[in-house]
Coordinates of C-alpha atoms in Angstrom, one line a residue:
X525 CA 0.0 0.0 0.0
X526 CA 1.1 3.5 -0.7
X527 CA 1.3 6.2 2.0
X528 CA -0.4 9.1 1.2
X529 CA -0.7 12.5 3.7
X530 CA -4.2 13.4 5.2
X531 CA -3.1 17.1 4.7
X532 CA -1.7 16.6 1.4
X533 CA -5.0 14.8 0.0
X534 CA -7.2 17.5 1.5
X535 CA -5.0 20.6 -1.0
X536 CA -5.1 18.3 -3.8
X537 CA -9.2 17.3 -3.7
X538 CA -9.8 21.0 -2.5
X539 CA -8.1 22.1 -5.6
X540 CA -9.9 19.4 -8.1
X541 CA -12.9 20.8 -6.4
X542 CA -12.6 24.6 -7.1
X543 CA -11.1 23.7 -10.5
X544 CA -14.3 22.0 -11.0
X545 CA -16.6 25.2 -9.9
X546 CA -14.4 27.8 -11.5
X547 CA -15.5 26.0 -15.2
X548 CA -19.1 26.9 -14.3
X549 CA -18.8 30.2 -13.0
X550 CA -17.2 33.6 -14.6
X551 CA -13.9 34.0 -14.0
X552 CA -14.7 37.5 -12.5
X553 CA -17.2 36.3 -10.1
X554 CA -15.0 33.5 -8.9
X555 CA -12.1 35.4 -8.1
X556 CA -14.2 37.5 -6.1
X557 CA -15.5 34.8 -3.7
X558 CA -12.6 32.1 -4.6
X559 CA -11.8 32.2 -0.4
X560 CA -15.0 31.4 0.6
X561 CA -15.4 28.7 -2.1
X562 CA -11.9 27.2 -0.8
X563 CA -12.9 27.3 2.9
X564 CA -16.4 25.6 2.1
X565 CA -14.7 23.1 -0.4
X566 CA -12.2 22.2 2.3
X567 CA -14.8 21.4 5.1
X568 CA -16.5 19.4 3.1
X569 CA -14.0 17.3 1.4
X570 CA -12.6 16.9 5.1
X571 CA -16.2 15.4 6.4
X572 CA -16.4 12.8 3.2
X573 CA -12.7 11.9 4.2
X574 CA -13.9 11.3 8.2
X575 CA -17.0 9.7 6.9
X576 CA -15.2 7.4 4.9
X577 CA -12.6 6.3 7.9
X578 CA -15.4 6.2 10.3
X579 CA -17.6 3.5 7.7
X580 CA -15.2 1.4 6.0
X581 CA -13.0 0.9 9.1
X582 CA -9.7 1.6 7.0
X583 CA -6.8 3.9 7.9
X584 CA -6.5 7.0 5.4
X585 CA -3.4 6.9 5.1
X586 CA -2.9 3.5 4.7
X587 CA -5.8 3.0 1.9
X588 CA -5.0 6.5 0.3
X589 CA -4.8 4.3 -3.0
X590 CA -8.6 4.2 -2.8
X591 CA -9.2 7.7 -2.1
X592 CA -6.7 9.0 -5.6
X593 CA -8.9 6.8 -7.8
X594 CA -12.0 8.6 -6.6
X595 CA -10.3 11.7 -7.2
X596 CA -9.2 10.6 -10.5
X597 CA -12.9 10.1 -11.5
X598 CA -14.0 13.5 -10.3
X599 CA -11.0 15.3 -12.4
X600 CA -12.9 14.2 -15.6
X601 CA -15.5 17.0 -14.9
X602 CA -12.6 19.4 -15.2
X603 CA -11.0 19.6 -18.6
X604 CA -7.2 19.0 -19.1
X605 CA -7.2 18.2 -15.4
X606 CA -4.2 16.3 -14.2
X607 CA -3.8 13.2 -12.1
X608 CA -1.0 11.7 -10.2
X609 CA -1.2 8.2 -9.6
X610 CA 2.1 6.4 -7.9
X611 CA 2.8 2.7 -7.6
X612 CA 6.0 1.8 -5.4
X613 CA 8.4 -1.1 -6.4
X614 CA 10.8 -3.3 -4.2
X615 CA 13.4 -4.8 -4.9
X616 CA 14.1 -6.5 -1.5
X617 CA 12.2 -4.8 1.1
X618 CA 8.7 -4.3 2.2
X619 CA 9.0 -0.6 2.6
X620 CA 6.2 2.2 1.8
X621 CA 6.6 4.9 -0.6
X622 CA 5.5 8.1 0.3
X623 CA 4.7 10.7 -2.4
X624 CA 3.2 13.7 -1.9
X625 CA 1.3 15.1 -3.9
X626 CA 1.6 18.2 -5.4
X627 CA -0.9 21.5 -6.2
X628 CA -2.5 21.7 -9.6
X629 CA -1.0 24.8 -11.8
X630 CA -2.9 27.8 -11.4
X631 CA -5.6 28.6 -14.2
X632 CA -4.6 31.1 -16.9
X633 CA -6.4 34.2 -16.9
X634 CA -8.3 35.0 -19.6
X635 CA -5.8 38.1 -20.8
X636 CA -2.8 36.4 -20.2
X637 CA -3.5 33.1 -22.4
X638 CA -0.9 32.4 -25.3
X639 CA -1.8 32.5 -29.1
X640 CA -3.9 29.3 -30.6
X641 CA -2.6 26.6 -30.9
X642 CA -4.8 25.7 -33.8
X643 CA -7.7 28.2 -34.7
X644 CA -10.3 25.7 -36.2
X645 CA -14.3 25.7 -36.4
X646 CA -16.0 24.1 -33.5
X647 CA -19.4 23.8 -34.8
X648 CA -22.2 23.5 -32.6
X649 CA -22.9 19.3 -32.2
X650 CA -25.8 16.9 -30.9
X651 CA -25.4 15.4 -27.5
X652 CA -26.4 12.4 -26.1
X653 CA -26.5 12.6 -22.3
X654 CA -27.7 10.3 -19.1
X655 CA -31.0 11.9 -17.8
X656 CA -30.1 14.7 -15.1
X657 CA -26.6 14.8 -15.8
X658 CA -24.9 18.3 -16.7
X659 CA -24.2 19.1 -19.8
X660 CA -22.0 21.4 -21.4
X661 CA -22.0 22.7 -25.5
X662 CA -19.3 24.8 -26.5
X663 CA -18.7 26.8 -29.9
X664 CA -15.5 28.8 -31.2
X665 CA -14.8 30.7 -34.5
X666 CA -11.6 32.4 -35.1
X667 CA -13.8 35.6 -36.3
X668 CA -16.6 35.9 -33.8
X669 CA -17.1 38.9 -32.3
X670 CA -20.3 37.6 -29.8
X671 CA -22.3 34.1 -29.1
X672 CA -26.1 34.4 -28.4
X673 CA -27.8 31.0 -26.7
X674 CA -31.1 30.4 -27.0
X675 CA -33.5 27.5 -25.8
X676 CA -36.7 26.3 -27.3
X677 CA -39.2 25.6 -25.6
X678 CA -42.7 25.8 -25.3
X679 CA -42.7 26.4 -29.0
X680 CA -40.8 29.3 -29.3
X681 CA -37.1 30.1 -29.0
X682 CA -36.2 32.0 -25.5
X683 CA -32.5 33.8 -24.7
X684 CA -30.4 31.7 -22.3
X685 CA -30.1 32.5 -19.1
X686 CA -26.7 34.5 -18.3
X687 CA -25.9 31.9 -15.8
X688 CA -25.8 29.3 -18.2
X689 CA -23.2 31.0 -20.6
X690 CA -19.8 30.4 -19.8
X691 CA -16.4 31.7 -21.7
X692 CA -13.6 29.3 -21.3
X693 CA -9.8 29.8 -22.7
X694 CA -10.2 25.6 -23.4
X695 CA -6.9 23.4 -24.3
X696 CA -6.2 25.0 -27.4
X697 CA -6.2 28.3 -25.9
X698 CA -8.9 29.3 -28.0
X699 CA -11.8 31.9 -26.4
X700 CA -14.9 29.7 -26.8
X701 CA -18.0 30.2 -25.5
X702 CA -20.0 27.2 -24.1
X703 CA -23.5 26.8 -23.1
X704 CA -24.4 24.4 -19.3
X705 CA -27.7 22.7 -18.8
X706 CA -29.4 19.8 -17.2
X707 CA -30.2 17.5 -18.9
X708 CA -33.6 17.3 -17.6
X709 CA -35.3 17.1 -20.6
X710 CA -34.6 16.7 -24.6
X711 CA -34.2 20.1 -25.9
X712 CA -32.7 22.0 -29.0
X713 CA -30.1 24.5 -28.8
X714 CA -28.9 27.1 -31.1
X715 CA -26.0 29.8 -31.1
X716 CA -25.9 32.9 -33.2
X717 CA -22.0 33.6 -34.1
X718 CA -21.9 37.3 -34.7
X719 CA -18.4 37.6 -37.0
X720 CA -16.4 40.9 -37.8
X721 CA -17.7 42.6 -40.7
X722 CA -21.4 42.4 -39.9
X723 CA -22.1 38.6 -41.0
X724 CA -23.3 36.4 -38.7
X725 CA -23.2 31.9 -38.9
X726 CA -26.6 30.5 -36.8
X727 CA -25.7 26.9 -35.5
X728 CA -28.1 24.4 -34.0
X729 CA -28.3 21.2 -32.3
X730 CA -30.0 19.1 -29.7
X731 CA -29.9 17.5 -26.7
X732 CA -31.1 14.0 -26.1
X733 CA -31.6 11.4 -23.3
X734 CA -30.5 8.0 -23.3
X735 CA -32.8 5.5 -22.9
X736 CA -31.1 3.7 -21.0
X737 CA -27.7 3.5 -18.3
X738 CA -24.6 2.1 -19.9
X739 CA -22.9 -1.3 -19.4
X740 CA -20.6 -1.3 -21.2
X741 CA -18.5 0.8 -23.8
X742 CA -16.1 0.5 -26.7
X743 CA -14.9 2.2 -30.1
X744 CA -14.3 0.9 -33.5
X745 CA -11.0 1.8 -35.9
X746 CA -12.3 5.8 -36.7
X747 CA -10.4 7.5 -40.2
X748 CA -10.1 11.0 -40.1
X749 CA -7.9 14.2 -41.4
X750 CA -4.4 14.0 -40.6
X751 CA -2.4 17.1 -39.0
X752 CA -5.8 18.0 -37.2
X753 CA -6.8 18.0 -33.4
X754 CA -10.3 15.9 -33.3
X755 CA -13.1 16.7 -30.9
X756 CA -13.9 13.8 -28.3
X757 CA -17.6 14.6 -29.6
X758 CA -17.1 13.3 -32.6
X759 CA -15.8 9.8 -32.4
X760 CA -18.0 7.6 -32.8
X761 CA -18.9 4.9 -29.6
X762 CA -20.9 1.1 -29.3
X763 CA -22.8 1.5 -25.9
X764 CA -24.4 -1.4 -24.3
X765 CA -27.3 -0.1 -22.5
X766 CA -28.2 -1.9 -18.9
X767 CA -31.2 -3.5 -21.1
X768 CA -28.6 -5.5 -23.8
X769 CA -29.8 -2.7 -26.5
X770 CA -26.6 -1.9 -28.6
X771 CA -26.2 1.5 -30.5
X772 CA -23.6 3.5 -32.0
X773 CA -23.3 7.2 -30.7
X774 CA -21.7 9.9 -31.6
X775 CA -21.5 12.9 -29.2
X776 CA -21.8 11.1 -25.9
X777 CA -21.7 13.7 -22.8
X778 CA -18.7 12.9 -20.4
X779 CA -16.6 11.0 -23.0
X780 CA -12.7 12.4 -23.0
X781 CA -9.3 11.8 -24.3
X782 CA -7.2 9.8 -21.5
X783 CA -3.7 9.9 -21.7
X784 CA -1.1 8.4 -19.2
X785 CA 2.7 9.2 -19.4
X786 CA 4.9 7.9 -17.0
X787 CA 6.6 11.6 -15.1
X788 CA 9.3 10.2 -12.9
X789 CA 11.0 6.9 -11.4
X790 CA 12.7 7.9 -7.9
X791 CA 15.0 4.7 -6.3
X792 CA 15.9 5.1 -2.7
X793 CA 17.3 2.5 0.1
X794 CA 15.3 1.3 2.7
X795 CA 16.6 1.1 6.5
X796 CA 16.8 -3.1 5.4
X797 CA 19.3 -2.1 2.6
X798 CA 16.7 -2.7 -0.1
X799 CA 15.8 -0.5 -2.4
X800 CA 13.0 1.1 -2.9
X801 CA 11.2 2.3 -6.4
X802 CA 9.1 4.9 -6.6
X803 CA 6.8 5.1 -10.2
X804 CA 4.9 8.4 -10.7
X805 CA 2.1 8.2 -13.5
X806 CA 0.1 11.6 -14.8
X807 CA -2.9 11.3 -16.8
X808 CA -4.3 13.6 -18.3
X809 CA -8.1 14.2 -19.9
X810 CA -8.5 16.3 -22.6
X811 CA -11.4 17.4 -25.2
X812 CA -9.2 17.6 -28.0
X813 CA -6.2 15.3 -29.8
X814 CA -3.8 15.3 -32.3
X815 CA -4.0 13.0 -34.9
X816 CA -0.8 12.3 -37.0
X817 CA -0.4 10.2 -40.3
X818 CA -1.1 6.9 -39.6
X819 CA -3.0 4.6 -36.4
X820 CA -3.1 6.3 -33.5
X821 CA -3.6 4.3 -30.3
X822 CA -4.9 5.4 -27.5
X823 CA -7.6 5.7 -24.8
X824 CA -10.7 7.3 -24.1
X825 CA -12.8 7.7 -20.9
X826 CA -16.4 7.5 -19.9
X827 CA -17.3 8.0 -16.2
X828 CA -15.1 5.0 -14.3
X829 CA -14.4 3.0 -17.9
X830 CA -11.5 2.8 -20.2
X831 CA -12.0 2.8 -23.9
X832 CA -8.9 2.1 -26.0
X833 CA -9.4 3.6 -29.1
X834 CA -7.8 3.9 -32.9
X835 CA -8.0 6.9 -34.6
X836 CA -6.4 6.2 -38.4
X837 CA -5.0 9.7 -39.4
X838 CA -5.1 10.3 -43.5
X839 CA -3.4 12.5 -45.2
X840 CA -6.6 14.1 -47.8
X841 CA -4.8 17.6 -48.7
X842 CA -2.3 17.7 -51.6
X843 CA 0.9 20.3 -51.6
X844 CA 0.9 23.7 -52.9
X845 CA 3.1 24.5 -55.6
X846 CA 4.4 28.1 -54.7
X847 CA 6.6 29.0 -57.3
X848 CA 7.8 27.2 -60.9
X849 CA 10.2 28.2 -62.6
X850 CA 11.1 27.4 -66.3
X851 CA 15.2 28.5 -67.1
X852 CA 15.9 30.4 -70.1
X853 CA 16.0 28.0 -73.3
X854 CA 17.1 28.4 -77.2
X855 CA 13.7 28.0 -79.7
X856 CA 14.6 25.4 -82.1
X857 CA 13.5 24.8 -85.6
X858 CA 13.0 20.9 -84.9
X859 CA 16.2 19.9 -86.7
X860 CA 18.4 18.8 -84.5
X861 CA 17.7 17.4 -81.0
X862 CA 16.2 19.6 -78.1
X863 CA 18.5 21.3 -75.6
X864 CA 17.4 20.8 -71.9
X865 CA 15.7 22.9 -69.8
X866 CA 16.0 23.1 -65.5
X867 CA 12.5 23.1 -64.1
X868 CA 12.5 24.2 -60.5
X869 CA 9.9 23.6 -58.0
X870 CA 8.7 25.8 -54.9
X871 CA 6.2 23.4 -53.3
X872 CA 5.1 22.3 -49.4
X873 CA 2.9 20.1 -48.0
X874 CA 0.8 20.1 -44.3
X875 CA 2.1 16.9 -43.2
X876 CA 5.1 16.0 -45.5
X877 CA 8.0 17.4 -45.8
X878 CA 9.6 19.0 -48.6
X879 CA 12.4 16.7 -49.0
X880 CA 9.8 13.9 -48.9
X881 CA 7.6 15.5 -51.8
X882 CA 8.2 14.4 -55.3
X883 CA 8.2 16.6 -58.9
X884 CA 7.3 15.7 -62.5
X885 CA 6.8 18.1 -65.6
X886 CA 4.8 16.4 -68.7
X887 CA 3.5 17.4 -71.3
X888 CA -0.3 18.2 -70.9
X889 CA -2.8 14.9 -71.6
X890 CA -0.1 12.7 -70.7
X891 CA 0.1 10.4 -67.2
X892 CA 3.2 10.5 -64.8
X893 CA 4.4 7.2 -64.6
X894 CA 6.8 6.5 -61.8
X895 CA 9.4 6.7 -63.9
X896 CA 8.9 10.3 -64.5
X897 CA 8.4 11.4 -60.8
X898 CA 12.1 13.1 -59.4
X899 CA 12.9 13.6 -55.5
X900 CA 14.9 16.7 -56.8
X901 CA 12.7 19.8 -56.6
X902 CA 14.8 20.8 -59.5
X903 CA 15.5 19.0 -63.0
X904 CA 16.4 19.0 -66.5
X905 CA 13.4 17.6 -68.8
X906 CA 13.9 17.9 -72.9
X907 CA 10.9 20.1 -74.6
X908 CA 10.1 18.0 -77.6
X909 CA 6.8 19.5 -78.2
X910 CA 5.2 23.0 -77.7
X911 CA 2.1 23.9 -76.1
X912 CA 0.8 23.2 -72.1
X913 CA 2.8 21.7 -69.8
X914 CA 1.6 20.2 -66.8
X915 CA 4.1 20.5 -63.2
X916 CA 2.9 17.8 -60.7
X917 CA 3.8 17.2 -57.0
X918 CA 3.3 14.0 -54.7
X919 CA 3.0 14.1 -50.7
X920 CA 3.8 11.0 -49.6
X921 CA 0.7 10.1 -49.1
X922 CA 0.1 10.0 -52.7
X923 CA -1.9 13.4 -52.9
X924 CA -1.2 15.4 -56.0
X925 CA -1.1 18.7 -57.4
X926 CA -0.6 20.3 -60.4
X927 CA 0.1 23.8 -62.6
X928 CA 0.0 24.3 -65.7
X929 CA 2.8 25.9 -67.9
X930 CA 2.7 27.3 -71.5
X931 CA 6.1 26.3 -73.3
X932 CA 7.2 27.7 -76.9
X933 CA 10.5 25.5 -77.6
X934 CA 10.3 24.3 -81.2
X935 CA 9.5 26.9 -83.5
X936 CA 9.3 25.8 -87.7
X937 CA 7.1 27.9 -88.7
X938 CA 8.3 30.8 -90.5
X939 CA 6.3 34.1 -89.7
X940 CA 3.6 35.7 -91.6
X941 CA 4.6 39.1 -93.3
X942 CA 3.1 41.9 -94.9
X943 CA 4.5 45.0 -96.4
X944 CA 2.8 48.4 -97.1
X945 CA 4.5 51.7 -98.0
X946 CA 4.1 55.5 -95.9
X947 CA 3.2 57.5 -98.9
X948 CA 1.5 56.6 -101.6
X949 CA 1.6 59.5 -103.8
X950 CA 5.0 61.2 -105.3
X951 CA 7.3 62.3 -102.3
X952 CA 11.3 62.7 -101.5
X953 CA 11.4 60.0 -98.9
X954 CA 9.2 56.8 -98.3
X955 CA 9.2 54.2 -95.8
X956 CA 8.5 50.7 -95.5
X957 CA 6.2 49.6 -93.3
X958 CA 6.2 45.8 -92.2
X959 CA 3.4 43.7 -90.3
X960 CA 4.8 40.2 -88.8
X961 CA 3.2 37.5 -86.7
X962 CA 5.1 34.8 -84.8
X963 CA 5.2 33.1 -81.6
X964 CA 8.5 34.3 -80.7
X965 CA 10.5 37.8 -81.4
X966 CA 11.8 38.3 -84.8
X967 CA 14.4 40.5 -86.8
X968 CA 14.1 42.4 -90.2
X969 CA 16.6 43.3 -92.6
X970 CA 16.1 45.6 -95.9
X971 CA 18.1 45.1 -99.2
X972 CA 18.1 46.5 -102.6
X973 CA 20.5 44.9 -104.8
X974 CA 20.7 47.4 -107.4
X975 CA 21.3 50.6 -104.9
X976 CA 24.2 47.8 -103.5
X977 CA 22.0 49.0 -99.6
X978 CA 22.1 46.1 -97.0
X979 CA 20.7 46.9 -93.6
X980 CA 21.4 44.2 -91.8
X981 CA 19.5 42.0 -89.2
X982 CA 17.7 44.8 -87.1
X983 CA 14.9 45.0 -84.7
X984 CA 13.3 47.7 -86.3
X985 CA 10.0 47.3 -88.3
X986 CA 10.1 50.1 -90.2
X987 CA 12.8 51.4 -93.0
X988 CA 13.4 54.9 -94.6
X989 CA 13.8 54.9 -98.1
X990 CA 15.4 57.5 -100.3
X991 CA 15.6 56.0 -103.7
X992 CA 13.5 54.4 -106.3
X993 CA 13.9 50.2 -106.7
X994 CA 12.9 47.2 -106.0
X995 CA 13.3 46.4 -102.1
X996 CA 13.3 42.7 -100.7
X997 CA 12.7 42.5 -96.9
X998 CA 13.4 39.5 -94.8
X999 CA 12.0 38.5 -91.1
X1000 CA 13.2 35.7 -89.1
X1001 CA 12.1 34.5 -86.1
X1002 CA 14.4 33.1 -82.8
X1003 CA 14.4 29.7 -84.3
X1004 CA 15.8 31.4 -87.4
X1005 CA 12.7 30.3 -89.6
X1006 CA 12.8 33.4 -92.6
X1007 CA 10.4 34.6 -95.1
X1008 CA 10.6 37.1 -97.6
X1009 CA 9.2 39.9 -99.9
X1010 CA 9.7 41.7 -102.5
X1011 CA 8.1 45.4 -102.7
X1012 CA 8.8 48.3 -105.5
X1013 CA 9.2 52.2 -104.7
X1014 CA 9.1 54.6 -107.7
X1015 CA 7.2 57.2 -106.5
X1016 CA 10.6 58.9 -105.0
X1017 CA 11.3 62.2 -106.8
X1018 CA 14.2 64.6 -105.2
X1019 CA 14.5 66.6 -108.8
X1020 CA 13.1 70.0 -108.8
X1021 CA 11.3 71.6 -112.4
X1022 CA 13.8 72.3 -115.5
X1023 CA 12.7 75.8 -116.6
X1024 CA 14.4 75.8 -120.7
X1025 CA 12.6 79.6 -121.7
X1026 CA 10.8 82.2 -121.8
X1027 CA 9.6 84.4 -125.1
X1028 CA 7.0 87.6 -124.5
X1029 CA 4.6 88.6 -127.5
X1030 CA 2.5 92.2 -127.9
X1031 CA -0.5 92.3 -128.9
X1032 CA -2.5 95.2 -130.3
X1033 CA -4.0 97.6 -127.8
X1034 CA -1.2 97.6 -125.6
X1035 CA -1.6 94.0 -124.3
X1036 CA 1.3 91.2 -123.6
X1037 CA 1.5 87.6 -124.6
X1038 CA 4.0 85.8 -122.8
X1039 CA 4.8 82.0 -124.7
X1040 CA 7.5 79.5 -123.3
X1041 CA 10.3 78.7 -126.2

């Protein structure tokens, strides 16, 4: 048998206690009357400790065993609540262990609480509860500004009574708001979420009696989202009622997550010259676990019974591709073989890592094979064919993502050209005026053979002429594809009139004739 203090017990169920009473009371109001809730708590815990001595006939300390277990079942009303349980081991003596046992943390105020750890949805859920038990809803969004409870009943919807609305920092450290009733009766429940901005999400649910009391209690294999905390409320349970019905519930009242961790192993000699092992055990009830990739194993609690439990984490969201980027590569008529081109890849996953993701770049239409997938978030791939590409990236969980990528690598088609001249009519100076399409730059260059004038390969579409003849103007694109035309100027003229004469006539009456010789 362990040894356990009288004085010791009576802090540790004293704080249990007020733990329990400051989750159903505002923080405010209990910090105002906290003393008088400790002094009352105290008495009373001391009487039930007396009461049991004086009944069962055993010595406190020496059945303090007996005493922890009923304090472990009362530290499921309190969420996250802590419980140390010790078990002594001897290696050749008959020694008791004594472990005392120490004050539960202080709780957080409300101001002082960290950031969230995770900032899901709690949506308002059904709840299946024994007949006159208590019963608590709870609701959180990351963007609410103010719950409002309401009740029905007696055919119309009536505000909740401010008693009944509590606002808890829970696990997560998230502000919720939660709702307490009896469960006297079936009734619905619904919460308006008022949200920044003006908009406002109504949730409802209900609360229902079960027929019966429980036997007995288990839990199937459960799959859910991996990387995500899941409420106790919504695994799924088989309950045996006391009348051999069987049914599968989901959002039983009082169920938790129950984990126990070994804390500390303390070895000591004993006045025989044995030694003495000491083995202290925390467990710890929670609304709320994490579920990796994967079976997780583990237990859950209802009232004094253990449920072991699998949870089967999946992995159901694909990587993000952040960034792709496609190096700088020649166009190529098709002739001759494709250089390569380096795809790189910016991608991360929830769950995975980014050295665990893998990378493929096909053209679009066509199916990675596992041949094409690369661990390498950067690669060379040859561009065989223009059009859409398709990037791809694998979890390892086989999710996949993709983005698509337009790719111009082999170019043989030569561009389309058309020519038109400035001026129309006669003029000193014309200029030629050319119209290309193509799916990648191009370069013109102006000749006229019988002038002996070259330009040259220049980016210019346009060309100043000066002189009558017959022009032929090339464009090629970057894969060096080339047309050409042919275009004739001969409305150039740079000579000015050729005046050969003049001869002046008279005419009778004292007029002049002028003619031109």
């Amino acid at each position: 048998m362990m040894k356990i203090k009288v004085s010791d017990l009576i802090w540790y169920l004293t704080g249990v206690f007020l733990g329990f009473v400051s989750g159903f009371l505002s923080e405010s109001y209990f910090r105002k009357h906290r003393y008088l809730y400790a002094v009352v708590s105290m008495c009373l815990l001391f009487s039930v400790l007396l009461s049991l001595s004086g009944c069962t006939g055993k010595n406190v300390e020496d059945e303090g065993e007996d005493v922890v277990q009923a304090a472990e079942i009362l530290s499921q009303s309190e969420n996250n609540l802590v419980t140390i349980e010790s078990s002594g081991k001897e290696a050749a003596s008959t020694e008791r262990s004594e472990q005392t046992l120490p004050e539960l943390p202080e709780q957080k105020e409300a101001d002082d609480v960290q950031e969230p750890i995770s900032d899901f949805i709690t949506k308002l859920s059904d709840i299946y509860a024994e007949k006159d038990s208590m019963v608590v809803f709870r609701c959180y969004h990351p963007e609410a500004t103010e719950y409002t409870w309401e009740v029905y009943d007696e055919g119309r919807w009536e505000s909740a009574a401010e008693s009944e609305i509590i606002p808890k920092v829970d696990e997560l450290y998230r502000k919720t708001s939660t709702f307490m009733t009896s469960a006297d009766k079936e009734k619905q429940i619904r919460c308006r979420i008022s949200l920044a901005g003006g908009t406002s999400v109504l949730e409802e649910a209900s609360l229902y009696l079960l027929p019966e009391k429980i036997r007995s209690i288990s839990a199937d294999s459960y799959t859910v989202k991996a990387g995500e905390y899941v409420d106790s409320l919504t695994v799924p349970v088989v309950v045996i009622f006391t009348d051999d019905r069987e049914e599968t519930i989901t959002g039983l009242n009082g169920l938790y997550f129950w984990n126990t961790e070994e804390e500390s192993i303390e070895q000591s000699s004993t006045e025989t010259g044995g030694i003495k092992e000491t083995v202290t055990m925390v467990s710890t009830a929670s609304e709320y676990s994490y579920i990796e990739v994967g079976e997780n194993q583990g237990r859950m609690r209802y009232q004094d019974q253990d449920i072991p439990v699998i949870i089967v984490g999946e992995d159901q969201t694909a990587p993000t591709i952040q960034d792709l980027t496609v190096s700088a590569y020649a166009i190529s008529d098709g002739s001759s073989e494709p250089e390569p081109v380096t795809v790189t890849f910016l991608a991360e996953d929830d769950i995975s890592l980014r050295a665990a993701l893998e990378y493929a770049f096909l053209p679009a239409g066509t199916e990675p094979q596992e041949t094409d997938w690369n661990r390498e978030a950067s690669f060379d791939v040859d561009i065989k064919q223009n059009g859409t590409w398709v990037a791809y990236c694998r979890d390892e969980s086989g999710n996949i993502t993709t983005r698509e990528e337009e790719v111009i690598a082999i170019d043989n088609k030569a561009p389309v050209v058309k020519l038109q001249l400035e001026n129309a009519s006669w003029c000193q100076e014309n200029k030629i005026i050319v119209e290309a399409e193509d799916d990648s730059m191009v370069q013109y260059c102006y000749r006229c053979p019988s002038l002996r004038i070259d330009s040259g390969w220049i980016s210019e579409g346009t060309y100043s002429v000066k002189e009558n003849g017959m022009w032929i103007v090339q464009v090629k694109d970057e894969a060096g594809n080339v047309t050409e035309e042919e275009i004739s100027i001969d409305n150039i003229d740079t000579e000015p009139p050729v005046i050969h004469g003049i001869r002046i006539k008279e005419k009778s009456g004292g007029e002049a004739k002028t003619d031109e010789e």
